[in-house]
XYZ file of C-alpha atoms in Angstrom:
664
model
C -0.039 0.138 0.001
C 1.338 3.325 -0.957
C 1.753 5.835 1.974
C 0.118 9.082 1.464
C 2.291 11.976 0.667
C 2.765 14.418 3.271
C 2.932 18.360 2.948
C 5.621 20.124 4.170
C 3.809 21.451 7.274
C 2.651 17.918 8.137
C 5.996 16.535 7.964
C 7.396 19.098 10.587
C 4.737 18.211 13.008
C 5.187 14.569 12.692
C 8.934 14.823 13.378
C 8.175 16.996 16.196
C 5.630 14.425 17.752
C 8.108 11.492 17.479
C 10.969 13.639 19.253
C 8.609 14.531 22.099
C 7.333 10.853 22.609
C 10.875 9.746 22.643
C 11.539 12.376 25.128
C 8.790 11.184 27.406
C 10.116 7.749 27.136
C 13.577 8.417 28.086
C 12.176 10.553 31.096
C 10.180 8.005 32.710
C 13.178 5.410 32.067
C 15.590 7.413 34.086
C 13.862 9.201 36.599
C 11.357 8.543 39.540
C 8.657 11.245 39.947
C 6.926 11.802 42.973
C 3.564 11.398 41.997
C 4.552 7.641 41.521
C 4.774 7.285 45.238
C 1.719 9.197 46.531
C 0.404 6.446 48.492
C 3.631 6.306 50.645
C 3.813 9.769 51.697
C 3.133 10.472 55.355
C -0.522 11.901 55.453
C 0.333 14.215 58.664
C 0.700 17.929 57.819
C 4.019 18.735 59.579
C 2.937 22.517 59.577
C -0.212 21.434 61.850
C 1.133 21.881 65.489
C -1.344 19.502 66.668
C 0.652 16.578 65.122
C 4.273 15.642 66.410
C 6.989 15.839 63.711
C 8.393 12.049 63.442
C 11.908 12.359 61.857
C 12.757 8.760 62.159
C 10.169 6.183 62.033
C 12.702 3.450 63.140
C 13.370 5.347 66.656
C 9.255 5.181 66.907
C 9.162 1.486 66.138
C 11.739 0.665 68.643
C 9.126 1.897 71.333
C 6.668 -0.782 70.495
C 7.588 -3.947 72.152
C 5.711 -7.106 71.423
C 5.385 -9.870 74.209
C 7.522 -12.787 73.757
C 10.487 -14.118 75.424
C 13.637 -12.571 76.085
C 17.270 -13.448 76.709
C 16.857 -13.095 80.434
C 13.566 -15.075 80.514
C 11.494 -12.340 81.147
C 8.627 -11.684 78.838
C 8.311 -8.363 77.129
C 4.828 -6.546 77.487
C 3.301 -4.586 74.453
C 2.940 -1.089 75.451
C 1.060 0.935 72.643
C 1.972 4.445 71.838
C -0.702 6.559 69.786
C -0.081 9.977 68.540
C -1.988 12.737 70.314
C -3.277 10.175 73.062
C -2.115 11.126 76.449
C -0.416 8.243 78.432
C -3.271 8.709 81.316
C -5.402 7.329 78.793
C -3.578 4.279 77.812
C -1.815 3.236 80.788
C 1.194 4.297 82.741
C 4.696 4.680 81.335
C 7.754 4.037 83.053
C 10.091 7.054 84.409
C 12.007 7.461 81.093
C 9.300 7.509 78.721
C 9.009 11.160 77.215
C 5.382 12.376 76.362
C 4.798 14.869 73.592
C 2.781 17.872 74.396
C 0.654 19.697 72.055
C -0.023 23.348 71.962
C -2.508 24.370 74.457
C -3.432 20.704 75.434
C -2.566 20.014 79.083
C -1.072 16.691 79.985
C -3.098 15.824 83.069
C -1.362 13.113 84.898
C -0.191 12.271 88.394
C 3.247 11.742 90.142
C 3.751 9.989 93.041
C 6.300 11.123 95.847
C 10.044 10.387 94.665
C 9.044 9.606 90.977
C 10.053 11.713 87.521
C 7.866 12.582 84.363
C 9.150 13.896 81.153
C 7.431 15.821 78.379
C 8.700 17.273 75.131
C 7.489 20.154 72.879
C 8.810 19.381 69.368
C 10.510 21.471 66.856
C 7.566 20.888 64.589
C 4.748 22.193 67.054
C 7.069 25.337 67.747
C 6.393 26.297 63.810
C 2.868 25.263 63.693
C -0.086 27.962 63.442
C -1.378 29.726 66.574
C -4.743 28.946 68.224
C -7.426 31.553 67.137
C -8.970 33.611 69.849
C -11.734 36.077 70.465
C -11.171 38.274 73.795
C -13.934 37.917 76.232
C -13.760 41.244 77.333
C -13.698 44.972 75.834
C -10.157 46.366 75.312
C -7.906 48.683 77.292
C -9.088 47.632 80.711
C -7.105 46.302 83.676
C -8.029 42.598 83.211
C -6.731 42.555 79.281
C -5.659 39.168 77.949
C -2.652 37.606 79.367
C 0.162 38.414 77.030
C -2.024 40.131 74.553
C 1.008 41.272 72.498
C 0.836 37.765 71.250
C -2.312 38.548 69.874
C -3.609 41.218 67.517
C -5.431 44.205 69.541
C -9.354 43.760 69.183
C -10.549 47.223 69.758
C -11.472 47.828 66.265
C -13.402 44.314 66.674
C -15.253 45.349 69.770
C -15.945 48.966 68.328
C -17.525 47.682 65.170
C -21.282 45.962 64.366
C -19.052 43.068 62.392
C -19.611 39.652 63.366
C -16.940 37.312 64.910
C -16.101 36.006 61.077
C -15.643 39.384 59.535
C -12.142 38.824 58.572
C -10.542 38.715 62.206
C -9.159 35.168 61.530
C -7.465 36.242 58.356
C -6.009 39.513 59.909
C -4.446 37.308 62.837
C -2.819 34.779 60.319
C -1.331 37.679 58.427
C 0.302 39.404 61.545
C 1.444 35.639 62.770
C 3.128 35.114 59.351
C 4.686 38.657 59.542
C 6.169 37.567 62.703
C 7.383 34.287 61.541
C 9.329 36.100 58.826
C 10.721 38.636 61.141
C 12.414 35.982 63.566
C 13.334 32.394 63.240
C 12.652 31.832 67.045
C 9.414 31.075 68.807
C 8.057 32.069 72.105
C 7.221 29.134 74.095
C 5.145 29.475 77.316
C 5.365 26.560 79.649
C 2.852 26.228 82.645
C 2.513 24.030 85.652
C -0.610 23.656 87.604
C -0.522 21.462 90.698
C -4.362 20.228 91.229
C -3.735 17.760 94.118
C -0.961 17.111 96.618
C -0.400 14.894 99.418
C -2.560 15.520 102.513
C -1.814 15.387 106.268
C -2.187 12.004 107.996
C -2.971 13.462 111.235
C -4.335 17.044 112.476
C -1.590 19.475 113.776
C 0.248 19.736 110.147
C 2.120 23.290 110.196
C 1.872 23.417 106.583
C 1.485 21.910 103.112
C 4.037 19.315 101.604
C 6.980 20.346 99.454
C 6.418 21.485 95.823
C 6.936 19.649 92.609
C 9.915 20.669 90.976
C 10.356 21.454 87.415
C 13.163 21.552 84.936
C 13.540 22.630 81.301
C 16.333 21.545 79.034
C 16.674 22.670 74.959
C 19.635 20.258 74.898
C 19.017 17.137 72.639
C 21.721 15.776 74.850
C 19.539 16.061 78.013
C 16.017 14.835 77.399
C 15.271 14.065 80.662
C 16.228 17.244 82.982
C 15.833 16.841 86.539
C 18.174 16.768 89.743
C 20.571 14.328 88.418
C 21.415 16.076 85.294
C 23.871 19.041 84.810
C 22.769 22.407 85.764
C 24.605 23.485 82.716
C 22.272 21.927 80.249
C 18.888 22.821 82.067
C 17.124 25.446 84.221
C 14.909 24.994 86.974
C 11.632 26.825 87.208
C 10.594 28.197 90.466
C 7.004 26.659 91.562
C 5.281 28.505 94.339
C 2.004 27.560 95.861
C 0.945 25.135 93.326
C 1.890 27.073 90.007
C 5.040 27.417 88.006
C 5.677 29.066 84.531
C 8.735 29.874 82.026
C 8.606 31.860 78.933
C 11.544 31.199 76.484
C 12.662 32.060 72.903
C 13.638 28.894 71.122
C 14.193 27.147 67.993
C 14.292 23.550 68.409
C 12.468 20.681 70.687
C 12.275 21.462 74.120
C 12.490 18.991 76.985
C 10.444 19.200 80.383
C 11.024 17.175 83.816
C 9.093 16.941 86.817
C 10.197 15.657 90.031
C 8.121 14.935 93.023
C 9.861 15.349 96.465
C 10.604 12.219 98.295
C 8.018 10.807 100.598
C 7.427 13.500 103.630
C 6.455 12.335 107.054
C 2.790 13.069 108.121
C 1.586 13.295 104.492
C 0.208 10.486 102.170
C -1.048 10.377 98.548
C 0.311 11.608 95.100
C 0.454 14.909 93.391
C -1.796 15.509 90.345
C -1.065 18.380 87.881
C -1.735 19.943 84.396
C 1.779 20.411 82.330
C 1.006 22.773 79.313
C 3.009 24.209 76.617
C 1.817 26.945 74.251
C 3.112 28.948 71.274
C 0.222 31.602 72.171
C 0.148 32.712 75.848
C 0.501 30.902 79.223
C -2.239 28.103 79.427
C -2.811 29.060 83.111
C -1.778 32.266 84.890
C -1.203 33.936 88.276
C -1.033 37.525 88.669
C 0.762 38.859 91.704
C -1.480 41.742 92.226
C -4.272 42.825 94.710
C -7.220 43.134 92.399
C -9.961 42.002 94.865
C -10.555 44.688 97.792
C -12.354 43.548 100.930
C -14.985 46.175 101.794
C -16.341 44.655 104.992
C -18.091 41.563 106.949
C -20.092 40.612 109.602
C -19.892 37.178 111.531
C -21.202 35.076 108.787
C -20.770 37.134 105.384
C -18.368 39.500 103.563
C -18.591 41.982 100.675
C -15.757 42.336 97.903
C -15.335 44.612 94.806
C -12.652 44.383 92.232
C -10.035 47.079 91.179
C -11.067 49.318 88.315
C -12.079 47.594 85.116
C -11.324 50.732 83.151
C -9.459 53.850 83.560
C -11.185 57.198 84.648
C -10.134 58.727 81.018
C -11.783 55.699 79.276
C -14.800 56.784 77.078
C -18.521 56.187 78.298
C -18.875 53.445 75.595
C -16.391 51.470 76.927
C -17.448 51.962 80.537
C -21.021 50.835 79.191
C -19.496 47.689 77.221
C -18.149 46.507 80.913
C -21.194 47.362 82.854
C -23.436 45.385 80.288
C -21.417 42.302 80.500
C -22.314 39.381 82.766
C -20.043 39.401 85.795
C -17.001 37.337 84.639
C -15.047 37.048 87.617
C -15.221 34.328 89.856
C -14.035 33.919 93.671
C -12.592 31.296 95.986
C -12.848 31.445 99.727
C -10.939 29.178 102.124
C -10.457 29.320 105.827
C -6.817 30.139 106.871
C -6.738 27.344 109.352
C -6.371 25.074 106.560
C -2.644 24.306 106.279
C -2.827 22.435 103.214
C -4.120 25.335 100.948
C -1.246 27.504 100.645
C 0.383 24.797 98.832
C -2.075 25.054 95.762
C -3.669 28.678 96.263
C -1.901 30.103 92.831
C -3.300 27.051 91.110
C -6.729 27.370 89.170
C -7.193 23.504 89.001
C -5.788 23.192 92.572
C -8.494 25.876 93.737
C -11.248 24.212 91.882
C -10.446 20.917 93.486
C -9.881 22.381 96.992
C -11.115 25.669 97.644
C -14.093 25.514 100.479
C -16.336 28.201 99.040
C -16.633 29.038 95.044
C -18.695 31.370 93.365
C -19.314 32.620 89.892
C -17.330 29.920 87.880
C -19.665 27.397 86.995
C -19.638 23.410 88.065
C -18.983 23.584 91.713
C -20.303 27.037 92.839
C -21.753 28.093 96.116
C -25.245 29.244 95.025
C -25.737 31.718 97.498
C -22.840 33.875 96.367
C -23.941 37.096 94.652
C -22.122 38.863 91.885
C -22.890 42.070 89.851
C -21.646 44.585 87.812
C -21.368 48.312 89.508
C -19.607 51.436 89.261
C -17.365 53.400 91.394
C -16.399 57.232 90.811
C -17.031 58.712 87.678
C -18.944 55.652 86.581
C -15.832 53.581 86.548
C -17.108 49.573 86.192
C -16.195 47.337 89.047
C -17.590 43.720 89.967
C -19.011 43.409 93.290
C -19.071 40.122 95.316
C -21.669 39.184 98.271
C -20.114 35.993 100.058
C -22.325 34.139 102.954
C -21.863 31.132 104.780
C -18.711 32.171 106.708
C -17.848 31.376 110.424
C -17.648 33.908 113.057
C -14.420 35.182 114.328
C -12.401 33.450 111.637
C -9.708 34.432 109.236
C -10.138 33.687 105.697
C -8.032 33.764 102.295
C -10.115 35.108 99.265
C -8.885 34.928 95.674
C -10.289 36.551 92.550
C -10.286 34.344 89.233
C -11.487 33.572 85.992
C -11.846 30.591 83.731
C -10.172 32.332 80.611
C -9.550 35.800 79.311
C -11.374 34.560 75.986
C -14.557 33.362 74.938
C -13.715 29.794 75.519
C -11.756 27.815 78.014
C -10.546 24.531 78.377
C -8.195 22.342 76.722
C -7.089 23.642 73.094
C -7.808 27.403 73.948
C -5.532 29.921 74.758
C -5.502 30.922 78.409
C -8.119 27.907 78.857
C -6.437 26.859 82.395
C -7.406 29.976 84.098
C -6.112 33.074 85.902
C -6.052 33.575 89.630
C -4.957 36.910 91.479
C -2.939 37.328 94.880
C -4.747 36.419 97.809
C -6.793 38.820 100.018
C -7.008 38.025 103.771
C -9.995 39.351 105.709
C -11.443 38.513 109.231
C -15.088 37.932 110.108
C -16.677 39.771 112.993
C -17.639 38.150 116.568
C -20.959 39.930 117.440
C -24.104 39.373 116.076
C -25.370 43.075 116.320
C -23.435 44.234 113.202
C -25.139 42.865 110.329
C -23.823 43.230 106.551
C -26.524 44.946 104.213
C -26.051 45.337 100.731
C -27.912 45.872 97.401
C -29.925 48.628 98.403
C -32.307 50.763 96.067
C -31.442 54.275 97.382
C -28.160 54.303 99.122
C -26.898 52.019 96.669
C -23.130 52.711 97.753
C -23.632 51.108 101.289
C -22.051 47.707 101.496
C -21.129 47.505 104.847
C -22.074 46.276 108.404
C -24.793 48.426 110.460
C -26.277 48.236 113.882
C -28.440 45.142 114.213
C -30.588 43.118 116.155
C -31.007 39.473 114.871
C -34.019 39.024 117.381
C -35.989 41.989 115.821
C -34.471 41.756 112.093
C -33.575 38.017 111.477
C -33.300 38.787 107.661
C -30.613 41.186 106.920
C -32.575 42.404 103.590
C -35.367 43.485 105.752
C -32.722 45.550 107.908
C -31.265 46.837 104.756
C -34.748 47.822 103.411
C -35.566 49.678 106.907
C -32.450 51.800 106.682
C -32.754 52.744 103.177
C -36.419 53.722 103.345
C -35.660 56.016 106.442
C -32.927 57.605 104.724
C -34.827 58.144 101.267
C -37.985 59.480 103.277
C -35.511 62.307 104.688
C -34.043 62.916 101.291
C -37.340 64.148 100.051
C -37.458 66.862 102.660
C -34.431 67.952 101.256
C -35.555 68.073 97.669
C -38.613 70.067 98.836
C -35.977 72.612 100.214
C -33.746 72.699 97.211
C -36.806 73.370 94.908
C -36.892 76.921 96.611
C -33.415 77.654 95.111
C -33.131 78.887 91.472
C -31.452 75.717 89.852
C -32.489 75.833 86.233
C -31.387 79.569 85.471
C -28.628 81.094 83.817
C -25.217 80.350 84.881
C -24.700 84.045 85.861
C -27.758 83.757 88.265
C -26.946 80.325 89.969
C -25.634 80.520 93.451
C -22.041 79.176 92.107
C -20.142 79.154 89.020
C -18.165 76.140 90.179
C -21.150 73.916 91.483
C -24.692 73.689 90.995
C -27.872 71.939 92.350
C -26.772 68.679 90.793
C -23.781 68.387 92.678
C -25.404 69.441 96.142
C -27.985 66.941 95.730
C -25.260 64.293 95.123
C -23.416 65.692 98.160
C -26.212 65.424 100.366
C -27.347 61.852 99.442
C -23.665 61.023 100.071
C -23.786 62.373 103.449
C -27.348 61.207 104.244
C -26.521 57.690 103.876
C -23.415 58.012 105.745
C -24.979 59.479 108.848
C -28.439 57.920 108.909
C -26.868 54.377 108.210
C -23.824 53.991 110.496
C -20.734 51.607 109.894
C -20.931 49.193 112.574
C -17.844 47.102 113.971
C -17.514 44.841 117.051
C -17.651 46.464 120.619
C -14.705 44.185 121.791
C -12.618 45.897 118.866
C -9.767 47.818 120.627
C -8.937 50.328 117.318
C -8.491 53.856 118.827
C -10.251 55.571 116.228
C -13.833 53.787 117.145
C -16.688 55.622 118.692
C -18.212 53.602 121.184
C -22.245 53.480 121.087
C -24.957 52.421 123.604
C -22.516 51.378 126.356
C -25.180 51.634 128.976
C -27.224 48.980 126.955
C -27.555 45.299 127.277
C -26.329 43.166 124.485
C -29.023 41.660 122.099
C -28.449 38.195 124.194
C -29.403 39.867 127.380
C -25.866 40.344 128.778
C -24.798 43.154 130.277
C -21.206 44.775 129.548
C -18.878 45.729 132.262
C -17.472 49.257 132.723
C -14.313 48.035 131.262
C -15.809 45.980 128.557
C -14.536 46.517 125.062
C -10.908 47.563 125.430
C -11.733 50.688 126.887
C -12.367 51.741 130.652
C -15.746 53.536 130.708
C -16.472 55.438 133.849
C -20.142 56.042 135.033
C -20.152 59.439 133.482
C -19.358 57.853 130.076
C -22.767 56.395 130.513
C -24.432 59.761 130.500
C -22.615 61.209 127.307
C -24.728 61.057 124.632
C -22.246 60.233 122.102
C -21.404 56.962 123.946
C -24.531 56.210 125.692
C -27.071 56.178 122.250
C -26.673 55.784 118.618
C -25.987 58.921 116.454
C -29.807 58.481 115.264
C -32.418 57.738 118.037
C -34.691 56.014 115.593
C -32.067 53.217 115.700
C -32.276 52.701 119.298
C -36.191 52.910 119.336
C -36.695 50.335 116.217
C -33.531 48.027 115.875
C -32.049 48.274 119.631
C -28.810 46.993 118.568
C -27.180 47.431 122.082
C -23.431 48.222 122.659
C -21.443 48.356 119.415
C -18.594 50.791 118.108
C -18.935 53.095 115.090
C -16.408 53.765 112.173
C -17.261 57.344 112.207
C -18.231 59.068 108.706
C -15.399 61.006 107.482
C -15.412 64.910 107.976
C -14.788 65.438 104.321
C -18.331 64.680 103.640
C -19.707 67.564 105.724
C -17.203 69.872 104.174
C -18.022 68.931 100.922
C -21.770 69.376 101.472
C -21.304 73.214 102.766
C -19.000 73.604 99.978
C -21.446 72.328 96.972
C -24.814 73.637 98.517
C -26.284 76.966 98.518
C -25.545 79.252 101.639
C -29.412 79.637 101.702
C -29.837 76.311 103.195
C -28.097 76.991 106.209
C -25.624 73.874 106.158
C -22.473 74.052 108.752
C -20.276 71.303 110.125
C -19.527 70.936 113.930
C -16.345 72.978 115.075
C -13.252 71.274 116.857
C -14.100 70.839 120.353
C -18.116 71.333 119.840
C -19.187 67.799 119.103
C -17.064 66.810 116.180
C -15.132 64.044 117.728
C -18.093 61.970 118.496
C -19.562 62.557 114.992
C -16.830 62.584 112.411
C -13.706 61.105 111.828
C -10.496 62.098 109.867
C -9.352 60.244 106.783
C -6.336 58.702 107.736
C -4.711 55.144 107.702
C -3.985 53.034 110.917
C -2.531 49.849 110.621
C -3.891 49.341 106.862
C -7.474 50.547 107.684
C -9.165 53.775 107.000
C -10.214 55.739 110.391
C -13.209 56.941 108.824
C -16.166 55.734 106.506
C -17.290 56.620 103.310
C -20.196 54.861 101.542
C -18.684 52.756 98.641
C -15.099 52.858 100.107
C -12.922 50.013 100.793
C -12.290 50.239 104.602
C -9.396 47.671 104.967
C -6.749 48.648 102.687
C -4.603 45.556 101.119
C -1.042 46.220 100.788
C -0.009 46.852 97.221
C -3.351 48.138 96.125
C -3.018 51.903 95.691
C -5.929 52.157 93.483
C -8.558 52.099 96.286
C -12.030 52.758 94.924
C -14.756 55.127 96.307
C -18.242 54.823 94.695
C -19.517 58.041 94.114
C -18.117 61.292 94.457
C -15.450 61.578 97.082
C -16.213 63.594 99.830
C -19.795 65.042 99.264
C -22.661 65.440 101.788
C -25.181 67.894 103.387
C -26.488 68.827 106.771
C -30.039 69.033 107.116
C -31.705 68.071 110.511
C -28.001 68.183 111.475
C -28.328 68.532 115.321
C -31.070 65.573 115.178
C -28.363 63.357 113.475
C -25.236 64.656 114.569
C -25.099 63.780 118.552
């Protein structure tokens, strides 16, 4: 058969096609293209920090032992190792096993006294993606996210109407990628939270057992850091009251060792803990600041406030965002006679397991604890706590805490292990005739103990309502008098260019609540600035105080002195009949501010020195850490290190109507 004759163009195409086929044949004959082995590729994405990087498969295989006879006659036992599954789920390992940690995934385990455990955070996990977060609080607050420099600021997010998926995650990824290009090191946060510790075997223990020791190494030659390794290749992390943390910049695998102290006489049991590594922020945190302020107590309850949640100069919009939040902070309370408590007081999981009273933390809360958002001076947001169920004449520790700084908590989340603040120590009262009242509708800044009689007012709410209603009825007389003053007029026609009727009204209300609702404390207290009241009366239980009772030598003449023989407001003795007590006097600044802020036409004046002022008002000083006078909403017992003591309402405001009737 005669072949068809090709045109010149067809001839060139045929030659090119033949050459191409020949080249493809040679390529497949002498090369090994990757797609030919696609089924043999590791399915783990090594950029994912949730999967450990396996650099040597043979080393992993060596850890798997199949049962069978050995040369020494013993039989090997198969011990499975599963990636991403903690040893506590599949059984205990020997002391030399190294457990891999995953980002923000706590290794929850226990360790016996005298034992060691080891963990590692691999180089592959260091370079993995960070965990996305959504802050739980508005920005620019005193309780902002821990190590928030590692997370983009979200002020724009909170100030917009966007939803949570409006590009925030994309922005986070871009910033994180930029930081990775800027440096080859990764900041790693290691945290140890001790959740349980050995307990005393008999009463009389003088303190908690020793702390677990934590060691960290970045040297591949020291993969089991601990007391038996060279100090030149490791660092020991201080573990204080159940919490230890270390922040380091690293480029390669990190090794962690935990060493439990040897058996301690008088204690039994093991330690349990959460060991966590994070490239985002500390999984659990302890803040060494006094952000929980003790206001006052009676013999069975106490009242606290947080420090400022915004600054004085914060926008009203930001303050409103805080005030409209559900109260985010919880509280732990524990009696100081629990000698084991100091061993776990800085650990969130330790407090969750052992604190005697817990509130606003979900799960193990004491239902009677009440929390609310409130305001201090200039409308600064705070959180308030009312804690009942306490014992009389007892010393307690109170600790503020939060489950997370973000919208999610628990394993796999940033800061999911909780944050606790430094503890606040306080004392409950001894006697029953000073009772704590709070949450009043008119005198809303009053959150302290007042003269009481449990026989006449067994319910503190009813007692508070009586005091509040009485003050509000007197306030109505003041408003009638103020209506005679030309308040709504031009500035030049008002009684002052510096103040007005609004500031006068606030001053009067502050003063009125302070003098009609006395701040009560134990009659047996020996603080020198207290004013004795009702010294000639019997206690509510019928007993009679001696002349030297209460740490002050009273004379028969004292019983006739009005400032000591009765309450500052006669209606209190007529209706409540509290018996003997001592009063923390209102601050004299309240009266001075009243005169300064109100029209002279109302005739307000303050007592002169030597003319009754000593039995009516106190000076605003500090005596052994305690304020020497009372202002509604103020913190009476000042905590060391707390410079921002908050006063609710305008400091030093008040009035003097019906003065001589109220200021004995």
